[in-house]
Short mmCIF file of C-alpha atoms in Angstrom, two decimals:
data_model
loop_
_atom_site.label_atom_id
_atom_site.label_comp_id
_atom_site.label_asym_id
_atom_site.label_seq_id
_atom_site.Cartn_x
_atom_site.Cartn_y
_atom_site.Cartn_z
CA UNK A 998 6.95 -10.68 -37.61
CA UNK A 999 8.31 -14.20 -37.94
CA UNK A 1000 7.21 -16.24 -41.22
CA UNK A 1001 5.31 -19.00 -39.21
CA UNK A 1002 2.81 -16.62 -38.15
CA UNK A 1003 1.64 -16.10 -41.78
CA UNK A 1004 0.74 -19.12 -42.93
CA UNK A 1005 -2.70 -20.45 -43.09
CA UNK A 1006 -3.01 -23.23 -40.60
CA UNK A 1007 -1.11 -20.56 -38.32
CA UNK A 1008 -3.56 -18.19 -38.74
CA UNK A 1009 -6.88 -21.14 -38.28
CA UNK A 1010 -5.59 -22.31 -35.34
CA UNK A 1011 -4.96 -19.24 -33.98
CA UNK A 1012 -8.09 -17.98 -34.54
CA UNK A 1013 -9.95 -21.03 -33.17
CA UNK A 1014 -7.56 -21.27 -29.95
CA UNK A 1015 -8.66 -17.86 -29.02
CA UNK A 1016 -12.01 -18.30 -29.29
CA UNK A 1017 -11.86 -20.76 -26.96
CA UNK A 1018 -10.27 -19.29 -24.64
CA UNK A 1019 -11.92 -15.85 -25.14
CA UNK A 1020 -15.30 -17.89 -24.92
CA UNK A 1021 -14.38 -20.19 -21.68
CA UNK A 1022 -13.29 -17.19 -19.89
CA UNK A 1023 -16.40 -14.94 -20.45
CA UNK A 1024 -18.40 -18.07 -19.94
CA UNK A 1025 -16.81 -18.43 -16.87
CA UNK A 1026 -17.46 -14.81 -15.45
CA UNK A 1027 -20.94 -14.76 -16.62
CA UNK A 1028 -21.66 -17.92 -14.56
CA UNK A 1029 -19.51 -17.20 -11.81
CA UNK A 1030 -21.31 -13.40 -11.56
CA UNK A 1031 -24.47 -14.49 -12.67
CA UNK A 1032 -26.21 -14.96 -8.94
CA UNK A 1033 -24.58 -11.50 -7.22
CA UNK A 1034 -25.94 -9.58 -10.34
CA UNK A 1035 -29.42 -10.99 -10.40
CA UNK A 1036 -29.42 -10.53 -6.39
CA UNK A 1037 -28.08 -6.77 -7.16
CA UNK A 1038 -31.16 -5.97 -10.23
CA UNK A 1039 -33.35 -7.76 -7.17
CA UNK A 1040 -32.81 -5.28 -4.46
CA UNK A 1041 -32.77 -2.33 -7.53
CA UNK A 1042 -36.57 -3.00 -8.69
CA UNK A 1043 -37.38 -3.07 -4.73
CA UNK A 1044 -35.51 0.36 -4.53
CA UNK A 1045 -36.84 1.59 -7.37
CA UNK A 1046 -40.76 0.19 -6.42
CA UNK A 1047 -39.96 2.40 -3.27
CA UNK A 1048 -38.88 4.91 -5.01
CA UNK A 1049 -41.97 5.39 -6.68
CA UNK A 1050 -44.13 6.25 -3.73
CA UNK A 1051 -41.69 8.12 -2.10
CA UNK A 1052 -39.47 5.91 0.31
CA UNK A 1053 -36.41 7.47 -0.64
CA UNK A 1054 -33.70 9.42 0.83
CA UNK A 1055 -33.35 12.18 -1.63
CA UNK A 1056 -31.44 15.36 -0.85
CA UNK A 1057 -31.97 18.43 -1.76
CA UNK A 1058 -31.45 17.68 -5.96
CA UNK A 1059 -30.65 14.26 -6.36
CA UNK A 1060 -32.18 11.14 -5.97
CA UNK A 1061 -30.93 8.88 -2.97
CA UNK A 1062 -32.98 5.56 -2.92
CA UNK A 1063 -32.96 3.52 0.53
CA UNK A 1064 -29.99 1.91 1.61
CA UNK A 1065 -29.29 -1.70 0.14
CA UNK A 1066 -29.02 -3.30 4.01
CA UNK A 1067 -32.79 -1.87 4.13
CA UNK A 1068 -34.78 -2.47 1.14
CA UNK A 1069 -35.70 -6.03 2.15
CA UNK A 1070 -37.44 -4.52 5.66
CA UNK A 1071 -38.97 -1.39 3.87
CA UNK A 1072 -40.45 -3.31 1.17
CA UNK A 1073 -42.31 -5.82 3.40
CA UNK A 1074 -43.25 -2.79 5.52
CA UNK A 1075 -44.43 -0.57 2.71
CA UNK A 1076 -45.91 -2.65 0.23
CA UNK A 1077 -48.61 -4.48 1.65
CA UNK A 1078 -49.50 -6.43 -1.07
CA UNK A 1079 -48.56 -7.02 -4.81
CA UNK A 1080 -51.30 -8.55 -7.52
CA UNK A 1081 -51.08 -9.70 -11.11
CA UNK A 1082 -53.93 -8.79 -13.29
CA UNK A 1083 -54.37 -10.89 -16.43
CA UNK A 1084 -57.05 -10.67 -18.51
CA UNK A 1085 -59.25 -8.96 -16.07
CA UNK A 1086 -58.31 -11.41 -13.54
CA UNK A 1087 -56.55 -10.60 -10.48
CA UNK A 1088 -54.59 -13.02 -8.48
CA UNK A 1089 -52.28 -11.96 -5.21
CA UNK A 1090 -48.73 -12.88 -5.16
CA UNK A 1091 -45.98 -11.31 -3.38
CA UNK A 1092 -43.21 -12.61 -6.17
CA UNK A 1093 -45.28 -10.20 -8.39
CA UNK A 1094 -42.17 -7.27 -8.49
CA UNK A 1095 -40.10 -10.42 -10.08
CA UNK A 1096 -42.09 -10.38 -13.23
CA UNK A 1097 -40.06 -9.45 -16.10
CA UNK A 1098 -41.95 -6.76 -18.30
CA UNK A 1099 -40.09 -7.16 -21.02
CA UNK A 1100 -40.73 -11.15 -21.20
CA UNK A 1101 -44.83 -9.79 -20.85
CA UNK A 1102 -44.65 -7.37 -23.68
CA UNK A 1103 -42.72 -10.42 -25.53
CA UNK A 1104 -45.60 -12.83 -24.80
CA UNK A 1105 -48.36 -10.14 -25.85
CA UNK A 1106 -46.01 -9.66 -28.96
CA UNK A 1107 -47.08 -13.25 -29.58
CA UNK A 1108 -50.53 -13.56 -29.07
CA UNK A 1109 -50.14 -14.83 -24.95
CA UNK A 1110 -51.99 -13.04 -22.37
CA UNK A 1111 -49.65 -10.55 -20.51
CA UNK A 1112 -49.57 -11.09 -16.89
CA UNK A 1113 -49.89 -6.80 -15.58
CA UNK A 1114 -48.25 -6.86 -12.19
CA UNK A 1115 -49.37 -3.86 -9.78
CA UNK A 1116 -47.67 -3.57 -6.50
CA UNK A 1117 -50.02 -1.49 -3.63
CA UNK A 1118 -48.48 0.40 -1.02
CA UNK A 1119 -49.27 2.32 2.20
CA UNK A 1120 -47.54 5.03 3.33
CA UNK A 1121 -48.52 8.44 5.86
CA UNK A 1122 -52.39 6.47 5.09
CA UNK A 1123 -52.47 7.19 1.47
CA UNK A 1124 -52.32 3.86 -0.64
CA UNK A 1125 -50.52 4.02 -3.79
CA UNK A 1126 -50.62 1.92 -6.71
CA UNK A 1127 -47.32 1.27 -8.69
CA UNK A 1128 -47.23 -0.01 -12.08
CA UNK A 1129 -44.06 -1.26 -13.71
CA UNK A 1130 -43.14 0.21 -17.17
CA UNK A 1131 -41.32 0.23 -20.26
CA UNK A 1132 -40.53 1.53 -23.94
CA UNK A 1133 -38.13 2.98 -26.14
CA UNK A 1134 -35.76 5.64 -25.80
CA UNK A 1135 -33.45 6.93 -28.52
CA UNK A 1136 -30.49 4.44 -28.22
CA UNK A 1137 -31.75 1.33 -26.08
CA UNK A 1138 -34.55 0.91 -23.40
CA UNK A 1139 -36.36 2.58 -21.15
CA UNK A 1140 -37.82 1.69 -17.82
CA UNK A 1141 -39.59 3.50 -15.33
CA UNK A 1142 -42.12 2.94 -11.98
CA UNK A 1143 -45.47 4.95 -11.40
CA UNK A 1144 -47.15 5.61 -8.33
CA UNK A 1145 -50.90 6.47 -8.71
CA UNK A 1146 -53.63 7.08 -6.22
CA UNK A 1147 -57.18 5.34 -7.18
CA UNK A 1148 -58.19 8.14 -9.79
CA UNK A 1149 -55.00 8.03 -11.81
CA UNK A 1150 -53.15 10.37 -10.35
CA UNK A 1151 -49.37 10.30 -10.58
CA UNK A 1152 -48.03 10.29 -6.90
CA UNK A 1153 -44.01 9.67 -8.04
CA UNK A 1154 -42.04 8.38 -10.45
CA UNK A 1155 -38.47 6.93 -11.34
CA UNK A 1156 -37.83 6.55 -15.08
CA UNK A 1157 -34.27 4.50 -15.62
CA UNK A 1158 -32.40 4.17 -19.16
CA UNK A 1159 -30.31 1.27 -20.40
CA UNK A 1160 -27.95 4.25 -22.44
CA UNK A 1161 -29.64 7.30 -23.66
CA UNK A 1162 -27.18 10.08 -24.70
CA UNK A 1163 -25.34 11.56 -21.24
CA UNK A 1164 -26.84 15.02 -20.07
CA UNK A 1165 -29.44 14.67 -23.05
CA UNK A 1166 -31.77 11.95 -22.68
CA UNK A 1167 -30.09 10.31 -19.20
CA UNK A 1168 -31.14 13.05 -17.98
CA UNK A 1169 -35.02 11.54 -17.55
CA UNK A 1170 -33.44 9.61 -14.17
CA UNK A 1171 -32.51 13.39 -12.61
CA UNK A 1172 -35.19 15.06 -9.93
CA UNK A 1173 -35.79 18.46 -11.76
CA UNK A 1174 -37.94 15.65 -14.96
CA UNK A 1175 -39.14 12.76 -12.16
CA UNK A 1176 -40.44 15.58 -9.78
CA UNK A 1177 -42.75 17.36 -12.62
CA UNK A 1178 -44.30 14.21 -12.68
CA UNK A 1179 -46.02 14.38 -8.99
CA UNK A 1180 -49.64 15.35 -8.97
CA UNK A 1181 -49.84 15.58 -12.60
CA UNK A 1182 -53.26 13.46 -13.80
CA UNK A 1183 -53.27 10.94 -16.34
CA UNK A 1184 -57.00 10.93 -17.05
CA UNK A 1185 -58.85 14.17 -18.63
CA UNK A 1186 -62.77 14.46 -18.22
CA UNK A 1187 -62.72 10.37 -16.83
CA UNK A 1188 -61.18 9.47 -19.91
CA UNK A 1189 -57.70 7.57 -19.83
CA UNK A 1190 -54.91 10.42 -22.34
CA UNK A 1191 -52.00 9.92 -20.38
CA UNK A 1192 -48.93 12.47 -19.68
CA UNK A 1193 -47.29 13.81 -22.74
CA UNK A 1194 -43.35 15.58 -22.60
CA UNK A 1195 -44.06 18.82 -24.09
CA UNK A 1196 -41.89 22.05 -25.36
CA UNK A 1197 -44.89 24.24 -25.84
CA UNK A 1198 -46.84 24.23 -22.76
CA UNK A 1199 -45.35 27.27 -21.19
CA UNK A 1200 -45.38 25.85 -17.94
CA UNK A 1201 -41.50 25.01 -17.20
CA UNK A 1202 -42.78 25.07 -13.25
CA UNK A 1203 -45.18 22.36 -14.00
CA UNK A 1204 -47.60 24.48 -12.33
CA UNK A 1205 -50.94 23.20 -14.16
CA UNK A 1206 -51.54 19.80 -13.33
CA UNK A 1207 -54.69 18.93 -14.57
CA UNK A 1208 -53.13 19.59 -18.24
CA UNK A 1209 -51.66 16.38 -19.04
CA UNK A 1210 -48.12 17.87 -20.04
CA UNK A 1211 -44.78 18.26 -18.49
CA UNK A 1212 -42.10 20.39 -19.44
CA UNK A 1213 -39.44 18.42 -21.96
CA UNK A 1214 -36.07 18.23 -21.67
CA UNK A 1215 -34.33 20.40 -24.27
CA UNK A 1216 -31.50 18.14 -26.50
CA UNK A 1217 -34.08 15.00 -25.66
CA UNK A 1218 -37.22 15.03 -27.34
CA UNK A 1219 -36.90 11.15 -28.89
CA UNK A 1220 -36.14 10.24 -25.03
CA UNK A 1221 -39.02 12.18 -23.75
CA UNK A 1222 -41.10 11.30 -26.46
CA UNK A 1223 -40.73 7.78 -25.70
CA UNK A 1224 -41.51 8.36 -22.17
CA UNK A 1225 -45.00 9.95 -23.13
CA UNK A 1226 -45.23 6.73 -25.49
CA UNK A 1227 -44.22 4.13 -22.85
CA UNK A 1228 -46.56 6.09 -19.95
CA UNK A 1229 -49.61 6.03 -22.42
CA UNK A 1230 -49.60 2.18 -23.67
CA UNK A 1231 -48.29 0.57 -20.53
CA UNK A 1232 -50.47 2.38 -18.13
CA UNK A 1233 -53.87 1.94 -20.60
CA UNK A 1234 -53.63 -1.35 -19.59
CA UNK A 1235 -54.26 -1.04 -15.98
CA UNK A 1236 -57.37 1.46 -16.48
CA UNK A 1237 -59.71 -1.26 -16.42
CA UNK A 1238 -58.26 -2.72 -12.84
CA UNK A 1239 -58.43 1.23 -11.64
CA UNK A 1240 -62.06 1.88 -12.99
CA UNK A 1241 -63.52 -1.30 -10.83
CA UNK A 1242 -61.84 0.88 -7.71
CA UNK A 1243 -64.00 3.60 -8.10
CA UNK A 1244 -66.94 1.40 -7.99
CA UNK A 1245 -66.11 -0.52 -4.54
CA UNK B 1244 10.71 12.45 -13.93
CA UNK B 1245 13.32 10.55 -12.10
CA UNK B 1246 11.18 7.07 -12.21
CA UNK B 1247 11.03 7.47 -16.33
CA UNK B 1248 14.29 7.56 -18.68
CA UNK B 1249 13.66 10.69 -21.04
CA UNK B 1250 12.33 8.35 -23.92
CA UNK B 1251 10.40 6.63 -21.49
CA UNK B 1252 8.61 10.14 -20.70
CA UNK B 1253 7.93 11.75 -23.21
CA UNK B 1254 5.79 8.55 -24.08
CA UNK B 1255 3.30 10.14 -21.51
CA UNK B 1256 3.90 13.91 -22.12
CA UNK B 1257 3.74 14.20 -25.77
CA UNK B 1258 0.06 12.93 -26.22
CA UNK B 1259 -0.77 15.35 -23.79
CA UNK B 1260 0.05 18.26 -25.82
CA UNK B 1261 1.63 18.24 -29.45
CA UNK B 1262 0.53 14.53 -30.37
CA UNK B 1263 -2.82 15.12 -28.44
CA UNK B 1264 -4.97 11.71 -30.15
CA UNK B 1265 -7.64 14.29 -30.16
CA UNK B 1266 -6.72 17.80 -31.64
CA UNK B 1267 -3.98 16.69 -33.63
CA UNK B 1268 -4.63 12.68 -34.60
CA UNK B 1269 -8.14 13.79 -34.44
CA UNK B 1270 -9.07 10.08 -32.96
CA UNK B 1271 -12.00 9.43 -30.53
CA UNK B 1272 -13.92 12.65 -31.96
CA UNK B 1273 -17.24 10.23 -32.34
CA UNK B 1274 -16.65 9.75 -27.97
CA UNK B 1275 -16.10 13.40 -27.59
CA UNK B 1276 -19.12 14.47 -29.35
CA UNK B 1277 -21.39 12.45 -27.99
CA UNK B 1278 -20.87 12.52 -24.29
CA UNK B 1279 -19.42 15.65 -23.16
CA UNK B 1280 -22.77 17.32 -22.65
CA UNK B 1281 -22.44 16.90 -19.27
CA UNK B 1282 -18.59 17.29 -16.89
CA UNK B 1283 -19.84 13.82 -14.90
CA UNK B 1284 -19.57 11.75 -18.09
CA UNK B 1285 -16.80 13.31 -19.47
CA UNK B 1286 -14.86 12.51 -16.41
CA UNK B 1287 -15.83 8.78 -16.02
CA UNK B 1288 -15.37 8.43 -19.86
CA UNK B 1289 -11.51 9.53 -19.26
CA UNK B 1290 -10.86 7.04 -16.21
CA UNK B 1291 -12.82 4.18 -18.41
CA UNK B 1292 -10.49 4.82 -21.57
CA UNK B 1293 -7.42 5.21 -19.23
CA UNK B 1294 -7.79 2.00 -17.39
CA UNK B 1295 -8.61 0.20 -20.82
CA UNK B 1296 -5.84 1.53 -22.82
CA UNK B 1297 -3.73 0.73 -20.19
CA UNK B 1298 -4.15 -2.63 -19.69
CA UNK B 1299 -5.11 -3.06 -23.39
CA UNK B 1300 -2.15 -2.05 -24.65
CA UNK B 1301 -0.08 -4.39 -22.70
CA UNK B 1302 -1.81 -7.27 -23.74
CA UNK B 1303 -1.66 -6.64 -27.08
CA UNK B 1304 2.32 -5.98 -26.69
CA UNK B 1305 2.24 -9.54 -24.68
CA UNK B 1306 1.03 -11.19 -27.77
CA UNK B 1307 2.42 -9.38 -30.21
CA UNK B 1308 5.11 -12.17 -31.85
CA UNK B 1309 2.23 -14.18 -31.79
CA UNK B 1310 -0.46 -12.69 -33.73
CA UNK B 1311 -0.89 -13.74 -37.49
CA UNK B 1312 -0.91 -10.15 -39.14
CA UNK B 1313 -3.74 -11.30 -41.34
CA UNK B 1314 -6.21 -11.31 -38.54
CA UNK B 1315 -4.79 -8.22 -36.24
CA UNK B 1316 -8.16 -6.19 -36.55
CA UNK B 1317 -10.13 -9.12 -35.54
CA UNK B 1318 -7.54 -9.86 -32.20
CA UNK B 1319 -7.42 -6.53 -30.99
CA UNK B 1320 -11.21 -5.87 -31.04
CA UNK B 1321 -11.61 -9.11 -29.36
CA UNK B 1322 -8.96 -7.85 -26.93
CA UNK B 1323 -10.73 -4.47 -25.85
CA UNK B 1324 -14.48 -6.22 -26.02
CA UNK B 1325 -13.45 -9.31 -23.55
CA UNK B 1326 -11.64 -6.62 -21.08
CA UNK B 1327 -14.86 -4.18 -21.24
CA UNK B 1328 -17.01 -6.72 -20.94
CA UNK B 1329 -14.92 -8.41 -18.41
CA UNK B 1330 -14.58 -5.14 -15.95
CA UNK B 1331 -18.54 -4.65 -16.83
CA UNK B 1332 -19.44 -7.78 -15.10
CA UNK B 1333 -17.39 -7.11 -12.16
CA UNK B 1334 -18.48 -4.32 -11.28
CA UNK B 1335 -22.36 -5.17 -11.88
CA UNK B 1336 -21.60 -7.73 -9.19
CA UNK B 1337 -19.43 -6.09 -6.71
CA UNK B 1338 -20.23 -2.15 -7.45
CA UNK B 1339 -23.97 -2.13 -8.65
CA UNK B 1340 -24.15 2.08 -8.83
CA UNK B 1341 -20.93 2.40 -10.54
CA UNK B 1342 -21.69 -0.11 -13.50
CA UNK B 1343 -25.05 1.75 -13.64
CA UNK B 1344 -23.26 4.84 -14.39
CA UNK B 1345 -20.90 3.38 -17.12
CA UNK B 1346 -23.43 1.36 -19.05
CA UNK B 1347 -24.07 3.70 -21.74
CA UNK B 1348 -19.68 3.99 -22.02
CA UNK B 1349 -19.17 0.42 -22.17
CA UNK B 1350 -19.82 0.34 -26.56
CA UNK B 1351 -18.11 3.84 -26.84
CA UNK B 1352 -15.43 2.36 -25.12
CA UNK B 1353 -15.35 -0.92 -27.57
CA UNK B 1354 -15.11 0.56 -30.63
CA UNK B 1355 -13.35 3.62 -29.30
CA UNK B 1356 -10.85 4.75 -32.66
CA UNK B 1357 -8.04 5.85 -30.19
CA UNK B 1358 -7.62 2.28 -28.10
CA UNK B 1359 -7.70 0.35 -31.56
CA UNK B 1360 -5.05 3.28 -32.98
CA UNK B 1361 -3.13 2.52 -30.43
CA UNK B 1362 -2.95 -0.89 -30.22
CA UNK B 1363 -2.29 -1.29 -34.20
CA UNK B 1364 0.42 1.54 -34.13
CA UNK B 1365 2.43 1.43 -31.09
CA UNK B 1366 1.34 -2.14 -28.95
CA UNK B 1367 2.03 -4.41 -31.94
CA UNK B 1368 5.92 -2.96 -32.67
CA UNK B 1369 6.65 -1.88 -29.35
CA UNK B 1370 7.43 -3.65 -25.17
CA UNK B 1371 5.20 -4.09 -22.35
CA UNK B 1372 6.13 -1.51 -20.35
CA UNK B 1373 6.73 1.24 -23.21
CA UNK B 1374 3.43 0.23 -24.23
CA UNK B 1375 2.03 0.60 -20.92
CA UNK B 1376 3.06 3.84 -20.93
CA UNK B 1377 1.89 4.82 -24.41
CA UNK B 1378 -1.69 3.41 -23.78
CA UNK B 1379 -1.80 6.02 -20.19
CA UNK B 1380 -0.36 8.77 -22.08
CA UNK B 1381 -2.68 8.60 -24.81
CA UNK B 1382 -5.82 8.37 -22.51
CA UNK B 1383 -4.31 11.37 -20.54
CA UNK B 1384 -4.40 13.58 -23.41
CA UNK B 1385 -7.63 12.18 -24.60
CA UNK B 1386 -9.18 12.65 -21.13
CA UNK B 1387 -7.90 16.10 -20.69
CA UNK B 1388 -9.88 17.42 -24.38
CA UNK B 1389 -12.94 15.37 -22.89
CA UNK B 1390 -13.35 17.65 -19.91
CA UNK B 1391 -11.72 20.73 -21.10
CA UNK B 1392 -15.04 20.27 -24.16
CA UNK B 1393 -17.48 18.74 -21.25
CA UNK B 1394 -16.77 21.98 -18.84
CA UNK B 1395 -17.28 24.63 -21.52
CA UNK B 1396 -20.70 22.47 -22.83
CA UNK B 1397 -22.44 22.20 -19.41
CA UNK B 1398 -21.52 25.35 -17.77
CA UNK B 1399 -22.70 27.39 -20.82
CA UNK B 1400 -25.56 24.89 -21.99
CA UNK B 1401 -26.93 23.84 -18.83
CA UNK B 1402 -25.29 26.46 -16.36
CA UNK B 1403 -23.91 23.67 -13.96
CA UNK B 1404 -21.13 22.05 -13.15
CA UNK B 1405 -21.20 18.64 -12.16
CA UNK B 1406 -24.82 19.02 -11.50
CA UNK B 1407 -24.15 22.35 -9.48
CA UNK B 1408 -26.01 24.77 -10.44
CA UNK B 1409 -22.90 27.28 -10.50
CA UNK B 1410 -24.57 29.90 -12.32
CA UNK B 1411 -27.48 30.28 -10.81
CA UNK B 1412 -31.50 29.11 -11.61
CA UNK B 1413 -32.79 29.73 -14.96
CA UNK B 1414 -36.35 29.24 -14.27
CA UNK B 1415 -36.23 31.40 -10.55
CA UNK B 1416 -34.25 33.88 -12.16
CA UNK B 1417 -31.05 33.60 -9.60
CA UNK B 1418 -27.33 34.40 -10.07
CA UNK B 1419 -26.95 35.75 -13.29
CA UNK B 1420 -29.90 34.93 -14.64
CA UNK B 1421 -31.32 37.65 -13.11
CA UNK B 1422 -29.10 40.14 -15.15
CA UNK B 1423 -31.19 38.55 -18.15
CA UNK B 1424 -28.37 35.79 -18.47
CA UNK B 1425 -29.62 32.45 -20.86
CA UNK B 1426 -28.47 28.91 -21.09
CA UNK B 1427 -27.25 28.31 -24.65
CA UNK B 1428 -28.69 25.40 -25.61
CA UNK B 1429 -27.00 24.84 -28.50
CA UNK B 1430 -24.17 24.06 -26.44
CA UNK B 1431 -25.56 20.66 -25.30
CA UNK B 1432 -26.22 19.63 -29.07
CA UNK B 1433 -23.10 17.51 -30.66
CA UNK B 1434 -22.16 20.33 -33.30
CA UNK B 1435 -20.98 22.48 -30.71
CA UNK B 1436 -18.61 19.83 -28.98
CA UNK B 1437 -17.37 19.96 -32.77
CA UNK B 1438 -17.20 23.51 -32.35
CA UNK B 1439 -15.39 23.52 -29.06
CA UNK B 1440 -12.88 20.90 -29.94
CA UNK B 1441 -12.41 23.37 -33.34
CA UNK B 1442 -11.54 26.10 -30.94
CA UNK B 1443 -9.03 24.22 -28.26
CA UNK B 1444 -7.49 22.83 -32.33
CA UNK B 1445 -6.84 26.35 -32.66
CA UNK B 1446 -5.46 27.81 -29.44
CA UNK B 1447 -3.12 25.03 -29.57
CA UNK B 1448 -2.00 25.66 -33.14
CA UNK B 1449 -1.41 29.59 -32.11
CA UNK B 1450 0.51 29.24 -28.88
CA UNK B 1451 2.97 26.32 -30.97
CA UNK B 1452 3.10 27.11 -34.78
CA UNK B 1453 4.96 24.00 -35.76
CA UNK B 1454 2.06 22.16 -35.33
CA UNK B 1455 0.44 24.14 -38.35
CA UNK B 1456 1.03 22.12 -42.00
CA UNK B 1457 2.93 23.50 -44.52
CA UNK B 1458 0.86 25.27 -47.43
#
């Protein structure tokens, strides 16, 4: 290596030169990207939303959402209408599935009133209620959908993760954990427990619904345990909208 | 290799056996522990390293009269973060599914110990196109211990293969689990990728014993 390289000023400018140019061309990408990625996580939270209450194309094992060239028609066709509940008050509006949950918790975090978007869907003449959530896994976030009937009954799922450990914890996004999920009831006795991941209920079929357990995934309890968590505190919050159901 | 002088070759073929960066550099272990649980990971893991190292590596050799040595570390790093970051973008815009799949890589990739090992020992003292070469090899052989460890860990933990359920279902009691067969699964814990990589470090060092250190 040449001796101008090691002096000092050398080694400043250098430095600063390719942080500019390191910084204008990210910069550049992220802007230039920006509106085809935010159109892409668009049509994802529709698919997912679908999803949910079981507008899907899944095969035999895996999980096929609806095509991208037919979200936007399925969506208006399936979801007939999408409300925001905030402090007991509930308000239509069909930008509801934009809300970002993570801003909400953010804004709870801080004292605000968290806007609780539900989106309600009709499908075969069942309606379904979907409820965004999210929570921690082991390594980064975790997201998922929930499709209920009126009594807080789980009628789907999709659970997504931003990087839990492959074939561990990723492995909350595969059919054989979603599936268990189906028909499995959140309330016990009228009162609001939730679904908890277990390793001890001796039910790997999922058989027992009315238990409020489904079978864990072995090598991901932290992942499944924060499923559990995220399914109990996000889904708490809507009891109050689904108790003034029963009433009407 | 008619396309390759014999230097030029055994840039590619030595990696992939008796300079393997895993089993005998023992680089990249932390990336083969953690996501060979499954084949499916394994295998986009080894295309994500090989397309990184090989462009890495050629940038680095691009720039390498030019780098102050005082502040290598720092330019490499920045290097392999603005390329991963770069090729994440991309493909969240124009391939949606596929960047969904390689999220959890792109960090392992970053601060993957073989693509910095390379760049600092062979990129920064060597030409483009040697270096080119170098950066493929080394993800070759790195790729190949990756699903040699990932096939062993999910057909034995999980009885699949690529999500196939090759073996049979453990909870109908199919295939060979109806001989009494069970999923180890110990296998999908890190310790036994340890394990695993232990026992491919040792059938190498049998069939080819110059590879074992002198007492």
């Amino acid at each position: 290596m040449s001796k101008r390289t090691e002096s000092n000023l050398y080694t400043v400018l250098f430095a600063t030169v390719m942080v500019i140019i390191v910084g204008a061309l990210l910069a550049f990408f992220a802007s230039a990207l920006k509106p085809t990625i935010n159109e892409n996580k668009r049509i994802e939270k529709q698919q997912n939303i679908l999803y949910a209450m079981g507008v899907n194309e899944n095969d035999e094992t895996s999980a096929i959402f609806v095509s991208k060239d037919k979200v936007g028609e399925e969506f208006s066709k399936y979801i007939t209408k999408q409300i925001v509940i905030q402090g007991g008050k509930v308000t239509e509006d069909n930008k509801a599935y934009l809300i970002d949950v993570k801003k909400e918790q953010t804004a709870e975090k801080e004292g605000k009133q968290r806007r609780l978007p539900l989106f309600i869907g009709e499908r075969d003449g069942k309606t379904f209620y979907i409820a965004p959530i999210r929570g921690k896994g082991l390594w980064d976030a975790i997201w998922g959908f929930v499709a209920m009937d009126a009594n807080m009954v789980v009628k789907g799922a999709y659970f997504d993760h931003a990087g839990e450990t492959a074939g561990l914890g990723s492995n909350i996004k595969q059919r054989f954990f979603m599936d268990d999920f189906i028909g499995e009831h959140l309330k016990k006795d009228g009162k609001f427990v939730g679904i908890a991941i277990s390793k001890s209920n001796n039910d790997p079929l999922n058989k027992d619904k009315t238990d409020n357990e489904v079978d864990a995934i072995a090598g991901a309890t932290i992942t499944g345990d924060g499923v559990a968590a995220m399914i109990k505190s996000e889904l708490r919050k809507y009891v109050s909208y689904f108790n003034t159901l029963k009433t009407n | 290799m008619g396309l390759l002088s014999k230097k030029d070759a055994k840039l590619i073929t030595d990696p992939f056996a008796d300079n393997n960066p895993i089993t005998i550099q023992v680089l990249g272990i932390c990336s083969a522990l953690a996501i060979t649980a499954e084949l499916k990971a394994s295998i986009v893991m080894a295309i994500s390293v090989l397309f990184v190292m090989g462009v890495g590596n050629v940038v680095i050799s691009l720039m390498r009269n030019i780098i102050p040595s005082k502040i290598r570390i720092i330019v490499q790093l920045i290097v392999v973060a603005t390329l991963v970051i770069i090729v994440d973008q991309v493909l969240k815009a124009f391939a949606y599914e596929l960047s969904k799949t390689l999220g959890a890589f792109i960090g392992l990739i970053i601060t993957n110990c073989i693509i910095m090992g390379r760049f600092e020992a062979f990129a920064l003292a060597n030409g483009t196109w040697r270096s080119f070469l170098d950066g493929i090899g080394n993800a070759i052989g790195y790729g190949v211990i990756l699903i040699i460890v990932g096939f062993f860990r999910e057909l034995l933990g999980s009885g699949t293969l690529l999500g196939f359920k090759v073996l049979g279902d453990p909870i109908e009691k199919t295939g060979v689990y109806a001989l009494g067969y069970e999923n180890n699964g110990f296998m999908l814990l890190a310790p036994m990728a340890l394990i695993v990589v232990g026992i491919i470090i040792w059938v190498q060092r049998t069939k080819n014993p110059a590879l074992v250190e002198e007492q």
